[in-house]
Coordinates of N, CA, C and O in Angstrom, one line a residue:
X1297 N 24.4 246.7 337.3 CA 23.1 246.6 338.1 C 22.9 247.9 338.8 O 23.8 248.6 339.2
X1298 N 21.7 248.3 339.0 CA 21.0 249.4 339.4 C 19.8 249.0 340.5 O 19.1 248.0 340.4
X1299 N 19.6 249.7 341.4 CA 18.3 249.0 342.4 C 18.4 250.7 342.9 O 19.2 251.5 343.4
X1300 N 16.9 250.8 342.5 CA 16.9 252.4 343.3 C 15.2 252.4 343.8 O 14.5 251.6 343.2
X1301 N 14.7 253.0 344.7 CA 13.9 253.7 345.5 C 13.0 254.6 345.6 O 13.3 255.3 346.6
X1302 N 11.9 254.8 345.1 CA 11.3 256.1 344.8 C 9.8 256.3 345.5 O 8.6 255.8 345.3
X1303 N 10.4 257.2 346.6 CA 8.8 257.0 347.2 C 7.9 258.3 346.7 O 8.4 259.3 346.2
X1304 N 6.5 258.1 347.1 CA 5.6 259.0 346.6 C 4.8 259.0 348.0 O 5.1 258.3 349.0
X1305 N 3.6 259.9 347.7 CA 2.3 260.1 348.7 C 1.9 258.7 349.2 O 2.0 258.6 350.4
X1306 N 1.4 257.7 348.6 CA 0.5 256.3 349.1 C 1.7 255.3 349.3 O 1.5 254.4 350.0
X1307 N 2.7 255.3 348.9 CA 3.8 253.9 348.3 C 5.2 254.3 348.4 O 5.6 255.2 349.1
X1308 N 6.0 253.4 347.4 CA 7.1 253.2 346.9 C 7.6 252.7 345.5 O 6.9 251.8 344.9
X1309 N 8.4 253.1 344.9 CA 8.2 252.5 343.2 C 9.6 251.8 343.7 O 10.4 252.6 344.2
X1310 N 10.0 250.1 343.6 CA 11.4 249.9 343.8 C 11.9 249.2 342.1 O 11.5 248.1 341.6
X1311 N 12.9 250.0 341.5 CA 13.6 249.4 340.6 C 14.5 249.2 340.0 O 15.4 250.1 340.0
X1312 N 14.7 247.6 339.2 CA 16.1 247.2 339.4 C 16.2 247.0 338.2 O 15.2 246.6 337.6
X1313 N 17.6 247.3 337.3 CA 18.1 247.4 336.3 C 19.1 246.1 336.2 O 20.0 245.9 337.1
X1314 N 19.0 245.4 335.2 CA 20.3 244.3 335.2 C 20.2 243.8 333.6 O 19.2 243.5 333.0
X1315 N 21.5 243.8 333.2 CA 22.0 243.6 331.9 C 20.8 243.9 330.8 O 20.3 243.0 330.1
X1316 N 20.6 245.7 330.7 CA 19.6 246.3 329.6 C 18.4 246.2 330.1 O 17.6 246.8 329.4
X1317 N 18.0 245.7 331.2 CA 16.6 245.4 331.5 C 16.4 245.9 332.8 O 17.1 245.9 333.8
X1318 N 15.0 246.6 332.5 CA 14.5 247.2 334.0 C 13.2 246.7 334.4 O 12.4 246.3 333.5
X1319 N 13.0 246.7 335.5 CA 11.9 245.2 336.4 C 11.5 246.2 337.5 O 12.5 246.8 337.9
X1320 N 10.4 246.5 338.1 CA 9.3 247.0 338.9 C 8.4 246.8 339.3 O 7.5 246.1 338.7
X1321 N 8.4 247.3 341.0 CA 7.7 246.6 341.9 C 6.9 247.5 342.3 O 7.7 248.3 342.9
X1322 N 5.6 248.1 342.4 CA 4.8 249.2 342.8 C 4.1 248.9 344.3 O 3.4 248.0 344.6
X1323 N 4.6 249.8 344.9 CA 3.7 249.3 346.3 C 3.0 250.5 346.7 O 3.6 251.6 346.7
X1324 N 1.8 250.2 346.9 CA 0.3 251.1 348.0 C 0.3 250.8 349.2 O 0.8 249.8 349.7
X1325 N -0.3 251.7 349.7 CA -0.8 251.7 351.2 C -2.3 251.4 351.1 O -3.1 251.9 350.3
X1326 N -2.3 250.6 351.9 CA -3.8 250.2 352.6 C -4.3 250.3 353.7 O -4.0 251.2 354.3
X1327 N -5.1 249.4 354.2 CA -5.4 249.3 355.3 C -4.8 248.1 356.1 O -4.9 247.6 357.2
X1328 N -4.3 247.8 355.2 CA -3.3 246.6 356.1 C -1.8 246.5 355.7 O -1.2 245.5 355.7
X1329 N -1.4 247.7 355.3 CA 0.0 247.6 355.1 C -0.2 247.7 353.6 O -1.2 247.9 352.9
X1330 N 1.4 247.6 353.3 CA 2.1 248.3 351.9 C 1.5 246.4 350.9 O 1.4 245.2 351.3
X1331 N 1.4 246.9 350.0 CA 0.8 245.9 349.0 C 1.5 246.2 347.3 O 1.3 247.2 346.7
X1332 N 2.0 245.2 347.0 CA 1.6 244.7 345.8 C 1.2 244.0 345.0 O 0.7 242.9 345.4
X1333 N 1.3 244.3 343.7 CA 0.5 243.3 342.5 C 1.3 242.6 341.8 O 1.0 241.7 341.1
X1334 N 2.5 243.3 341.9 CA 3.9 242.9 341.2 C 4.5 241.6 341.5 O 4.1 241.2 342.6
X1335 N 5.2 240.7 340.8 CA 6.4 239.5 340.8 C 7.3 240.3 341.6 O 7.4 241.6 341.5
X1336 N 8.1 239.6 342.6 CA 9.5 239.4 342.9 C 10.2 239.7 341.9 O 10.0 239.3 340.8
X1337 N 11.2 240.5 342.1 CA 12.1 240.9 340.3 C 12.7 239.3 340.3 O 12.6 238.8 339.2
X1338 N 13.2 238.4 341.0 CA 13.8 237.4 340.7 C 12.7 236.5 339.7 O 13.1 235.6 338.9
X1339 N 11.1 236.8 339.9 CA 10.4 235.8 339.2 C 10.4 237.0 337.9 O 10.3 236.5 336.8
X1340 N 10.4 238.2 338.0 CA 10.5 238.9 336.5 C 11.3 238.4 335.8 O 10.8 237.7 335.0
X1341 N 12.2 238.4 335.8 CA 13.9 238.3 335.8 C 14.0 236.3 335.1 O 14.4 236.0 333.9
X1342 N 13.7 235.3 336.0 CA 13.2 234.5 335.5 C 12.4 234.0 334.0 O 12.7 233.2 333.1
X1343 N 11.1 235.1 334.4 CA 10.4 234.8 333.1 C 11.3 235.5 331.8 O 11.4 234.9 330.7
X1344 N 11.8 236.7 331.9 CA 12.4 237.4 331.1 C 13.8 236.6 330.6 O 14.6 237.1 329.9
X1345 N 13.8 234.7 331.0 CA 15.0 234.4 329.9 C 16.3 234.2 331.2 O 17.1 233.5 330.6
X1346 N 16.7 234.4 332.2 CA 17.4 234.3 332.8 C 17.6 233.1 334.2 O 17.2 233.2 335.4
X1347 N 18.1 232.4 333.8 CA 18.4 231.3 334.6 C 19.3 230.8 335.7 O 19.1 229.8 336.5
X1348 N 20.2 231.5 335.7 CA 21.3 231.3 336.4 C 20.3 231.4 338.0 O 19.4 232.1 338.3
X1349 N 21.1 230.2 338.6 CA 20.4 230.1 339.6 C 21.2 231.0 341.2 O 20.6 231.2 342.3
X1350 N 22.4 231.4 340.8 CA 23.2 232.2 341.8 C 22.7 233.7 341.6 O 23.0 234.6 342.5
X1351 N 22.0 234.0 340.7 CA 21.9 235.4 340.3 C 20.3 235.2 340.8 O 20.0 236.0 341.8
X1352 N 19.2 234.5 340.5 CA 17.8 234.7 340.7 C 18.7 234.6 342.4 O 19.4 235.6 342.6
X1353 N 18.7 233.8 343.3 CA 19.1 233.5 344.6 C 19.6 234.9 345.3 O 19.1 235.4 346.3
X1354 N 20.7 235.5 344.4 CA 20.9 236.6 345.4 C 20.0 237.4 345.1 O 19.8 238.3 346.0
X1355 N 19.3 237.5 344.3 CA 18.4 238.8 344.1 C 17.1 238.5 345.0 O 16.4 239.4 345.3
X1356 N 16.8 237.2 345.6 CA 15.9 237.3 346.5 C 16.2 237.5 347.4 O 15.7 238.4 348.0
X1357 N 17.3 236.8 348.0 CA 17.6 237.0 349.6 C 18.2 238.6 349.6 O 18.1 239.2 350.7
X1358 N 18.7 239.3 348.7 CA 19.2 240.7 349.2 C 18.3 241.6 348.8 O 18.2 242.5 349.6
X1359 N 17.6 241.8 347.8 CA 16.7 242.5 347.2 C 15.3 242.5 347.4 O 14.6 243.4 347.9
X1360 N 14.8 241.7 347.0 CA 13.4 240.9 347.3 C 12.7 240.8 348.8 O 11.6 241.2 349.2
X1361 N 13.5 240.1 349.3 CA 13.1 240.0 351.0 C 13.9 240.7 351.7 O 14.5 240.3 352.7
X1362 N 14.1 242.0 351.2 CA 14.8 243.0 351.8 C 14.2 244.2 352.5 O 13.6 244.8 351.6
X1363 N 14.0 244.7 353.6 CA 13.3 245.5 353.9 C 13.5 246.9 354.2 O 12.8 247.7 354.8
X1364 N 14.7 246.8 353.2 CA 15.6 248.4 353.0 C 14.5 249.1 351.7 O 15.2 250.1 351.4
X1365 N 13.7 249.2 351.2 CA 13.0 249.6 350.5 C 11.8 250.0 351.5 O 11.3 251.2 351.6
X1366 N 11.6 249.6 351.9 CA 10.3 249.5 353.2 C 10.8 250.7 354.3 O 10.0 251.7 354.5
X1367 N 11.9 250.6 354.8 CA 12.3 251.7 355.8 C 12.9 252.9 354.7 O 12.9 254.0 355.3
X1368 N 13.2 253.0 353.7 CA 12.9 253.9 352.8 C 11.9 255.0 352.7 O 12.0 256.2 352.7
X1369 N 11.1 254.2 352.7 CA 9.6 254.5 352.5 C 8.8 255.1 354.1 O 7.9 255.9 354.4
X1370 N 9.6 254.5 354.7 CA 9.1 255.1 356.0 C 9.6 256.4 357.0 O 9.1 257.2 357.8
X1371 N 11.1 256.2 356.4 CA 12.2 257.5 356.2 C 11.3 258.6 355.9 O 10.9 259.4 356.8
X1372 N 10.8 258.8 354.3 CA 10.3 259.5 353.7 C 8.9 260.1 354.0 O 8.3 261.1 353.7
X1373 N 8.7 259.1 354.7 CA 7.4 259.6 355.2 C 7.3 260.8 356.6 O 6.6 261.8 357.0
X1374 N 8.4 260.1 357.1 CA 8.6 260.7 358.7 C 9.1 262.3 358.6 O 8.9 263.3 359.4
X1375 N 9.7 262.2 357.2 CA 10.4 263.7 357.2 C 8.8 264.5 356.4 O 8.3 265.5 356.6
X1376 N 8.6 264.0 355.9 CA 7.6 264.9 355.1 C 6.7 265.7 356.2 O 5.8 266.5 355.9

């Protein structure tokens, strides 16, 4: 498994790699905060065939509703 970070000018690209498969979440800035259009990787992840209910579970509570991507993003910003 892989979960990495990539911020840009408007956003963040966050993505996670798990057994051959990679799953992405794009987020913008607006006017009311960071936004996406994307699934939860747990609902990617899901539709993509995968069931196990301990594996969708941690990927939400540590990944998904994580807000280490978010202060990432705001890290990056502050230095620029």
């Amino acid at each position: 498994m892989k979960y990495t970070v990539e911020t840009h000018g408007v956003g963040y690209t966050e993505t996670l790699e798990f057994r051959g498969k990679t799953y992405q979440k794009e987020y913008e800035r607006d006017f009311s905060g960071m936004l996406t259009q994307d699934k939860d990787f747990w609902e990617q992840m899901e539709a993509d065939g995968i069931h196990d209910e301990n594996i969708l579970d941690a990927v939400y509570e540590n990944i998904d509703h994580s807000l280490s991507s978010f202060n990432m993003f705001v890290i990056a910003d502050e230095l620029e």
